[in-house]
mmCIF file of N, CA and C in Angstrom:
data_model
loop_
_atom_site.group_PDB
_atom_site.id
_atom_site.type_symbol
_atom_site.label_atom_id
_atom_site.label_comp_id
_atom_site.label_asym_id
_atom_site.label_seq_id
_atom_site.Cartn_x
_atom_site.Cartn_y
_atom_site.Cartn_z
ATOM 1 N N UNK A 4 -3.979 11.810 -11.049
ATOM 2 C CA UNK A 4 -2.900 10.867 -11.223
ATOM 3 C C UNK A 4 -1.546 11.511 -10.928
ATOM 4 N N UNK A 5 -1.407 12.819 -11.189
ATOM 5 C CA UNK A 5 -0.134 13.481 -10.913
ATOM 6 C C UNK A 5 0.157 13.494 -9.419
ATOM 7 N N UNK A 6 -0.882 13.574 -8.593
ATOM 8 C CA UNK A 6 -0.699 13.505 -7.147
ATOM 9 C C UNK A 6 -0.117 12.151 -6.750
ATOM 10 N N UNK A 7 -0.596 11.101 -7.400
ATOM 11 C CA UNK A 7 -0.088 9.761 -7.131
ATOM 12 C C UNK A 7 1.400 9.692 -7.455
ATOM 13 N N UNK A 8 1.784 10.270 -8.575
ATOM 14 C CA UNK A 8 3.193 10.288 -8.965
ATOM 15 C C UNK A 8 4.059 10.956 -7.923
ATOM 16 N N UNK A 9 3.557 12.029 -7.336
ATOM 17 C CA UNK A 9 4.302 12.727 -6.286
ATOM 18 C C UNK A 9 4.439 11.862 -5.034
ATOM 19 N N UNK A 10 3.405 11.077 -4.734
ATOM 20 C CA UNK A 10 3.434 10.217 -3.541
ATOM 21 C C UNK A 10 4.495 9.133 -3.637
ATOM 22 N N UNK A 11 4.645 8.565 -4.827
ATOM 23 C CA UNK A 11 5.514 7.392 -4.968
ATOM 24 C C UNK A 11 6.913 7.721 -5.475
ATOM 25 N N UNK A 12 7.129 8.921 -5.961
ATOM 26 C CA UNK A 12 8.430 9.259 -6.554
ATOM 27 C C UNK A 12 9.379 9.829 -5.510
ATOM 28 N N UNK A 13 9.639 9.013 -4.484
ATOM 29 C CA UNK A 13 10.571 9.402 -3.430
ATOM 30 C C UNK A 13 11.549 8.254 -3.212
ATOM 31 N N UNK A 14 12.683 8.557 -2.585
ATOM 32 C CA UNK A 14 13.737 7.545 -2.449
ATOM 33 C C UNK A 14 13.466 6.548 -1.330
ATOM 34 N N UNK A 15 12.559 6.855 -0.425
ATOM 35 C CA UNK A 15 12.223 5.888 0.622
ATOM 36 C C UNK A 15 11.029 5.045 0.158
ATOM 37 N N UNK A 16 10.890 3.834 0.702
ATOM 38 C CA UNK A 16 9.798 2.966 0.259
ATOM 39 C C UNK A 16 8.435 3.481 0.701
ATOM 40 N N UNK A 17 7.450 3.258 -0.166
ATOM 41 C CA UNK A 17 6.068 3.657 0.109
ATOM 42 C C UNK A 17 5.204 2.403 -0.009
ATOM 43 N N UNK A 18 4.556 2.034 1.091
ATOM 44 C CA UNK A 18 3.639 0.902 1.096
ATOM 45 C C UNK A 18 2.233 1.437 0.865
ATOM 46 N N UNK A 19 1.601 0.986 -0.211
ATOM 47 C CA UNK A 19 0.238 1.395 -0.524
ATOM 48 C C UNK A 19 -0.709 0.259 -0.181
ATOM 49 N N UNK A 20 -1.794 0.607 0.485
ATOM 50 C CA UNK A 20 -2.851 -0.352 0.809
ATOM 51 C C UNK A 20 -4.109 0.092 0.088
ATOM 52 N N UNK A 21 -4.503 -0.639 -0.930
ATOM 53 C CA UNK A 21 -5.764 -0.360 -1.619
ATOM 54 C C UNK A 21 -6.848 -1.135 -0.887
ATOM 55 N N UNK A 22 -7.838 -0.414 -0.355
ATOM 56 C CA UNK A 22 -8.833 -1.016 0.520
ATOM 57 C C UNK A 22 -10.235 -0.500 0.186
ATOM 58 N N UNK A 23 -11.238 -1.130 0.803
ATOM 59 C CA UNK A 23 -12.607 -0.612 0.799
ATOM 60 C C UNK A 23 -13.121 -0.652 2.227
ATOM 61 N N UNK A 24 -14.096 0.198 2.506
ATOM 62 C CA UNK A 24 -14.683 0.234 3.842
ATOM 63 C C UNK A 24 -15.528 -0.999 4.142
ATOM 64 N N UNK A 25 -16.026 -1.659 3.099
ATOM 65 C CA UNK A 25 -16.942 -2.786 3.290
ATOM 66 C C UNK A 25 -16.251 -4.145 3.331
ATOM 67 N N UNK A 26 -14.969 -4.205 3.080
ATOM 68 C CA UNK A 26 -14.251 -5.484 3.050
ATOM 69 C C UNK A 26 -13.697 -5.830 4.431
ATOM 70 N N UNK A 27 -14.070 -7.005 4.921
ATOM 71 C CA UNK A 27 -13.566 -7.451 6.226
ATOM 72 C C UNK A 27 -12.051 -7.637 6.186
ATOM 73 N N UNK A 28 -11.535 -8.137 5.071
ATOM 74 C CA UNK A 28 -10.078 -8.320 4.944
ATOM 75 C C UNK A 28 -9.362 -6.974 4.991
ATOM 76 N N UNK A 29 -9.963 -5.961 4.363
ATOM 77 C CA UNK A 29 -9.375 -4.613 4.415
ATOM 78 C C UNK A 29 -9.374 -4.083 5.839
ATOM 79 N N UNK A 30 -10.473 -4.291 6.539
ATOM 80 C CA UNK A 30 -10.565 -3.828 7.933
ATOM 81 C C UNK A 30 -9.529 -4.522 8.808
ATOM 82 N N UNK A 31 -9.293 -5.794 8.540
ATOM 83 C CA UNK A 31 -8.318 -6.555 9.328
ATOM 84 C C UNK A 31 -6.899 -6.029 9.143
ATOM 85 N N UNK A 32 -6.647 -5.374 8.025
ATOM 86 C CA UNK A 32 -5.306 -4.846 7.746
ATOM 87 C C UNK A 32 -5.019 -3.533 8.475
ATOM 88 N N UNK A 33 -6.039 -2.817 8.931
ATOM 89 C CA UNK A 33 -5.819 -1.509 9.559
ATOM 90 C C UNK A 33 -4.825 -1.567 10.718
ATOM 91 N N UNK A 34 -5.020 -2.452 11.716
ATOM 92 C CA UNK A 34 -4.041 -2.488 12.822
ATOM 93 C C UNK A 34 -2.660 -2.976 12.362
ATOM 94 N N UNK A 35 -2.632 -3.857 11.380
ATOM 95 C CA UNK A 35 -1.350 -4.341 10.851
ATOM 96 C C UNK A 35 -0.571 -3.170 10.247
ATOM 97 N N UNK A 36 -1.257 -2.348 9.475
ATOM 98 C CA UNK A 36 -0.600 -1.210 8.831
ATOM 99 C C UNK A 36 -0.133 -0.174 9.848
ATOM 100 N N UNK A 37 -0.888 -0.005 10.923
ATOM 101 C CA UNK A 37 -0.448 0.901 11.999
ATOM 102 C C UNK A 37 0.854 0.398 12.604
ATOM 103 N N UNK A 38 0.941 -0.921 12.807
ATOM 104 C CA UNK A 38 2.160 -1.505 13.362
ATOM 105 C C UNK A 38 3.341 -1.317 12.406
ATOM 106 N N UNK A 39 3.088 -1.502 11.114
ATOM 107 C CA UNK A 39 4.149 -1.332 10.114
ATOM 108 C C UNK A 39 4.625 0.121 10.111
ATOM 109 N N UNK A 40 3.687 1.061 10.101
ATOM 110 C CA UNK A 40 4.039 2.485 10.099
ATOM 111 C C UNK A 40 4.861 2.841 11.340
ATOM 112 N N UNK A 41 4.464 2.315 12.487
ATOM 113 C CA UNK A 41 5.191 2.588 13.726
ATOM 114 C C UNK A 41 6.602 2.009 13.669
ATOM 115 N N UNK A 42 6.741 0.811 13.128
ATOM 116 C CA UNK A 42 8.050 0.156 13.070
ATOM 117 C C UNK A 42 8.979 0.832 12.066
ATOM 118 N N UNK A 43 8.450 1.265 10.956
ATOM 119 C CA UNK A 43 9.265 1.877 9.901
ATOM 120 C C UNK A 43 9.623 3.323 10.249
ATOM 121 N N UNK A 44 8.712 4.006 10.922
ATOM 122 C CA UNK A 44 8.965 5.396 11.310
ATOM 123 C C UNK A 44 9.157 6.293 10.103
ATOM 124 N N UNK A 45 10.185 7.130 10.145
ATOM 125 C CA UNK A 45 10.411 8.087 9.057
ATOM 126 C C UNK A 45 11.252 7.500 7.920
ATOM 127 N N UNK A 46 11.519 6.196 7.959
ATOM 128 C CA UNK A 46 12.294 5.551 6.892
ATOM 129 C C UNK A 46 11.427 5.176 5.693
ATOM 130 N N UNK A 47 10.117 5.308 5.822
ATOM 131 C CA UNK A 47 9.188 4.954 4.753
ATOM 132 C C UNK A 47 7.812 5.505 5.051
ATOM 133 N N UNK A 48 6.891 5.259 4.141
ATOM 134 C CA UNK A 48 5.520 5.730 4.314
ATOM 135 C C UNK A 48 4.556 4.578 4.114
ATOM 136 N N UNK A 49 3.433 4.660 4.821
ATOM 137 C CA UNK A 49 2.317 3.742 4.620
ATOM 138 C C UNK A 49 1.126 4.605 4.241
ATOM 139 N N UNK A 50 0.562 4.334 3.069
ATOM 140 C CA UNK A 50 -0.540 5.145 2.559
ATOM 141 C C UNK A 50 -1.709 4.234 2.216
ATOM 142 N N UNK A 51 -2.876 4.580 2.740
ATOM 143 C CA UNK A 51 -4.095 3.829 2.457
ATOM 144 C C UNK A 51 -4.872 4.561 1.364
ATOM 145 N N UNK A 52 -5.336 3.803 0.374
ATOM 146 C CA UNK A 52 -6.077 4.381 -0.740
ATOM 147 C C UNK A 52 -7.411 3.649 -0.863
ATOM 148 N N UNK A 53 -8.501 4.381 -0.662
ATOM 149 C CA UNK A 53 -9.836 3.821 -0.762
ATOM 150 C C UNK A 53 -10.181 3.622 -2.236
ATOM 151 N N UNK A 54 -10.377 2.374 -2.628
ATOM 152 C CA UNK A 54 -10.660 2.032 -4.025
ATOM 153 C C UNK A 54 -11.952 2.688 -4.500
ATOM 154 N N UNK A 55 -12.964 2.740 -3.624
ATOM 155 C CA UNK A 55 -14.256 3.322 -4.015
ATOM 156 C C UNK A 55 -14.151 4.811 -4.309
ATOM 157 N N UNK A 56 -13.207 5.483 -3.696
ATOM 158 C CA UNK A 56 -13.033 6.926 -3.913
ATOM 159 C C UNK A 56 -11.949 7.237 -4.941
ATOM 160 N N UNK A 57 -11.218 6.225 -5.374
ATOM 161 C CA UNK A 57 -10.120 6.401 -6.337
ATOM 162 C C UNK A 57 -10.210 5.333 -7.424
ATOM 163 N N UNK A 58 -11.372 5.243 -8.044
ATOM 164 C CA UNK A 58 -11.635 4.182 -9.016
ATOM 165 C C UNK A 58 -10.697 4.242 -10.223
ATOM 166 N N UNK A 59 -10.408 5.453 -10.720
ATOM 167 C CA UNK A 59 -9.533 5.575 -11.887
ATOM 168 C C UNK A 59 -8.129 5.057 -11.587
ATOM 169 N N UNK A 60 -7.599 5.425 -10.432
ATOM 170 C CA UNK A 60 -6.266 4.965 -10.041
ATOM 171 C C UNK A 60 -6.257 3.450 -9.858
ATOM 172 N N UNK A 61 -7.260 2.934 -9.153
ATOM 173 C CA UNK A 61 -7.334 1.486 -8.926
ATOM 174 C C UNK A 61 -7.429 0.739 -10.256
ATOM 175 N N UNK A 62 -8.184 1.268 -11.171
ATOM 176 C CA UNK A 62 -8.313 0.642 -12.489
ATOM 177 C C UNK A 62 -6.994 0.698 -13.251
ATOM 178 N N UNK A 63 -6.324 1.840 -13.211
ATOM 179 C CA UNK A 63 -5.045 1.997 -13.918
ATOM 180 C C UNK A 63 -3.992 1.030 -13.381
ATOM 181 N N UNK A 64 -4.052 0.741 -12.090
ATOM 182 C CA UNK A 64 -3.080 -0.164 -11.466
ATOM 183 C C UNK A 64 -3.575 -1.607 -11.408
ATOM 184 N N UNK A 65 -4.729 -1.841 -12.032
ATOM 185 C CA UNK A 65 -5.319 -3.178 -12.111
ATOM 186 C C UNK A 65 -5.547 -3.798 -10.733
ATOM 187 N N UNK A 66 -6.112 -3.003 -9.839
ATOM 188 C CA UNK A 66 -6.470 -3.510 -8.519
ATOM 189 C C UNK A 66 -7.808 -4.218 -8.666
ATOM 190 N N UNK A 67 -7.787 -5.538 -8.570
ATOM 191 C CA UNK A 67 -8.997 -6.337 -8.778
ATOM 192 C C UNK A 67 -9.570 -6.910 -7.491
ATOM 193 N N UNK A 68 -8.829 -6.836 -6.423
ATOM 194 C CA UNK A 68 -9.287 -7.347 -5.141
ATOM 195 C C UNK A 68 -8.699 -6.513 -4.025
ATOM 196 N N UNK A 69 -9.329 -6.598 -2.859
ATOM 197 C CA UNK A 69 -8.823 -5.859 -1.709
ATOM 198 C C UNK A 69 -8.643 -6.815 -0.543
ATOM 199 N N UNK A 70 -7.651 -6.567 0.277
ATOM 200 C CA UNK A 70 -6.649 -5.526 0.086
ATOM 201 C C UNK A 70 -5.627 -5.912 -0.986
ATOM 202 N N UNK A 71 -5.154 -4.918 -1.691
ATOM 203 C CA UNK A 71 -4.016 -5.065 -2.586
ATOM 204 C C UNK A 71 -2.918 -4.179 -2.034
ATOM 205 N N UNK A 72 -1.768 -4.756 -1.802
ATOM 206 C CA UNK A 72 -0.639 -4.035 -1.214
ATOM 207 C C UNK A 72 0.462 -3.892 -2.254
ATOM 208 N N UNK A 73 1.073 -2.719 -2.315
ATOM 209 C CA UNK A 73 2.167 -2.457 -3.238
ATOM 210 C C UNK A 73 3.243 -1.672 -2.519
ATOM 211 N N UNK A 74 4.485 -1.916 -2.886
ATOM 212 C CA UNK A 74 5.588 -1.091 -2.398
ATOM 213 C C UNK A 74 6.230 -0.428 -3.607
ATOM 214 N N UNK A 75 6.354 0.892 -3.517
ATOM 215 C CA UNK A 75 7.025 1.685 -4.544
ATOM 216 C C UNK A 75 8.291 2.289 -3.960
ATOM 217 N N UNK A 76 9.298 2.427 -4.810
ATOM 218 C CA UNK A 76 10.507 3.153 -4.441
ATOM 219 C C UNK A 76 11.012 3.860 -5.691
ATOM 220 N N UNK A 77 11.329 5.133 -5.554
ATOM 221 C CA UNK A 77 11.789 5.951 -6.682
ATOM 222 C C UNK A 77 10.816 5.887 -7.856
ATOM 223 N N UNK A 78 9.527 5.836 -7.550
ATOM 224 C CA UNK A 78 8.508 5.865 -8.593
ATOM 225 C C UNK A 78 8.241 4.544 -9.269
ATOM 226 N N UNK A 79 8.920 3.479 -8.845
ATOM 227 C CA UNK A 79 8.738 2.177 -9.471
ATOM 228 C C UNK A 79 8.183 1.167 -8.476
ATOM 229 N N UNK A 80 7.241 0.348 -8.945
ATOM 230 C CA UNK A 80 6.709 -0.709 -8.103
ATOM 231 C C UNK A 80 7.771 -1.798 -7.945
ATOM 232 N N UNK A 81 8.069 -2.139 -6.690
ATOM 233 C CA UNK A 81 9.079 -3.159 -6.424
ATOM 234 C C UNK A 81 8.483 -4.420 -5.805
ATOM 235 N N UNK A 82 7.214 -4.340 -5.375
ATOM 236 C CA UNK A 82 6.550 -5.491 -4.761
ATOM 237 C C UNK A 82 5.053 -5.277 -4.816
ATOM 238 N N UNK A 83 4.312 -6.381 -5.000
ATOM 239 C CA UNK A 83 2.850 -6.302 -5.036
ATOM 240 C C UNK A 83 2.277 -7.630 -4.565
ATOM 241 N N UNK A 84 1.190 -7.552 -3.787
ATOM 242 C CA UNK A 84 0.551 -8.760 -3.278
ATOM 243 C C UNK A 84 -0.929 -8.468 -3.024
ATOM 244 N N UNK A 85 -1.782 -9.394 -3.412
ATOM 245 C CA UNK A 85 -3.195 -9.307 -3.072
ATOM 246 C C UNK A 85 -3.426 -10.097 -1.800
ATOM 247 N N UNK A 86 -4.335 -9.629 -0.973
ATOM 248 C CA UNK A 86 -4.690 -10.353 0.240
ATOM 249 C C UNK A 86 -3.958 -9.841 1.464
ATOM 250 N N UNK A 87 -4.378 -10.385 2.586
ATOM 251 C CA UNK A 87 -3.824 -9.952 3.867
ATOM 252 C C UNK A 87 -2.382 -10.410 4.036
ATOM 253 N N UNK A 88 -1.620 -9.599 4.736
ATOM 254 C CA UNK A 88 -0.237 -9.915 5.098
ATOM 255 C C UNK A 88 -0.067 -9.597 6.577
ATOM 256 N N UNK A 89 0.886 -10.242 7.218
ATOM 257 C CA UNK A 89 1.135 -9.933 8.628
ATOM 258 C C UNK A 89 2.157 -8.803 8.738
ATOM 259 N N UNK A 90 2.171 -8.162 9.885
ATOM 260 C CA UNK A 90 3.028 -6.996 10.106
ATOM 261 C C UNK A 90 4.506 -7.339 9.932
ATOM 262 N N UNK A 91 4.947 -8.461 10.473
ATOM 263 C CA UNK A 91 6.366 -8.808 10.390
ATOM 264 C C UNK A 91 6.836 -8.970 8.946
ATOM 265 N N UNK A 92 6.004 -9.572 8.116
ATOM 266 C CA UNK A 92 6.349 -9.736 6.699
ATOM 267 C C UNK A 92 6.484 -8.375 6.031
ATOM 268 N N UNK A 93 5.519 -7.498 6.276
ATOM 269 C CA UNK A 93 5.541 -6.173 5.648
ATOM 270 C C UNK A 93 6.700 -5.315 6.160
ATOM 271 N N UNK A 94 6.997 -5.422 7.436
ATOM 272 C CA UNK A 94 8.132 -4.668 8.001
ATOM 273 C C UNK A 94 9.433 -5.148 7.366
ATOM 274 N N UNK A 95 9.587 -6.459 7.219
ATOM 275 C CA UNK A 95 10.789 -7.008 6.596
ATOM 276 C C UNK A 95 10.908 -6.561 5.139
ATOM 277 N N UNK A 96 9.795 -6.573 4.424
ATOM 278 C CA UNK A 96 9.811 -6.131 3.024
ATOM 279 C C UNK A 96 10.191 -4.660 2.921
ATOM 280 N N UNK A 97 9.567 -3.832 3.745
ATOM 281 C CA UNK A 97 9.864 -2.408 3.710
ATOM 282 C C UNK A 97 11.332 -2.162 4.054
ATOM 283 N N UNK A 98 11.865 -2.913 5.008
ATOM 284 C CA UNK A 98 13.254 -2.736 5.443
ATOM 285 C C UNK A 98 14.241 -3.066 4.321
ATOM 286 N N UNK A 99 13.843 -3.979 3.421
ATOM 287 C CA UNK A 99 14.712 -4.302 2.284
ATOM 288 C C UNK A 99 14.947 -3.106 1.373
ATOM 289 N N UNK A 100 13.980 -2.190 1.333
ATOM 290 C CA UNK A 100 14.046 -1.073 0.388
ATOM 291 C C UNK A 100 14.429 0.258 1.035
ATOM 292 N N UNK A 101 14.751 0.234 2.319
ATOM 293 C CA UNK A 101 15.142 1.482 3.007
ATOM 294 C C UNK A 101 16.492 1.930 2.513
#
């Protein structure tokens, strides 16, 4: 959990994607997240977290479905959404917190 704290406790926005390998919706988000990462560049981070390999973290954050997307800034969650999102929406959200 301390590693997670280090990931999110930065001044630039961090988009977290909680996913599983077996979820079609999670798979559909992969190219979207690549586009978001490319558009944001070094102004933010996009981090994918496999729920099956990080069960304690997913449970602590109450991730009940995938994909679950969260944006953190300065260690605090500023946005959260379950389900698929399009790249333009996520880029706009991330840009609000740059």
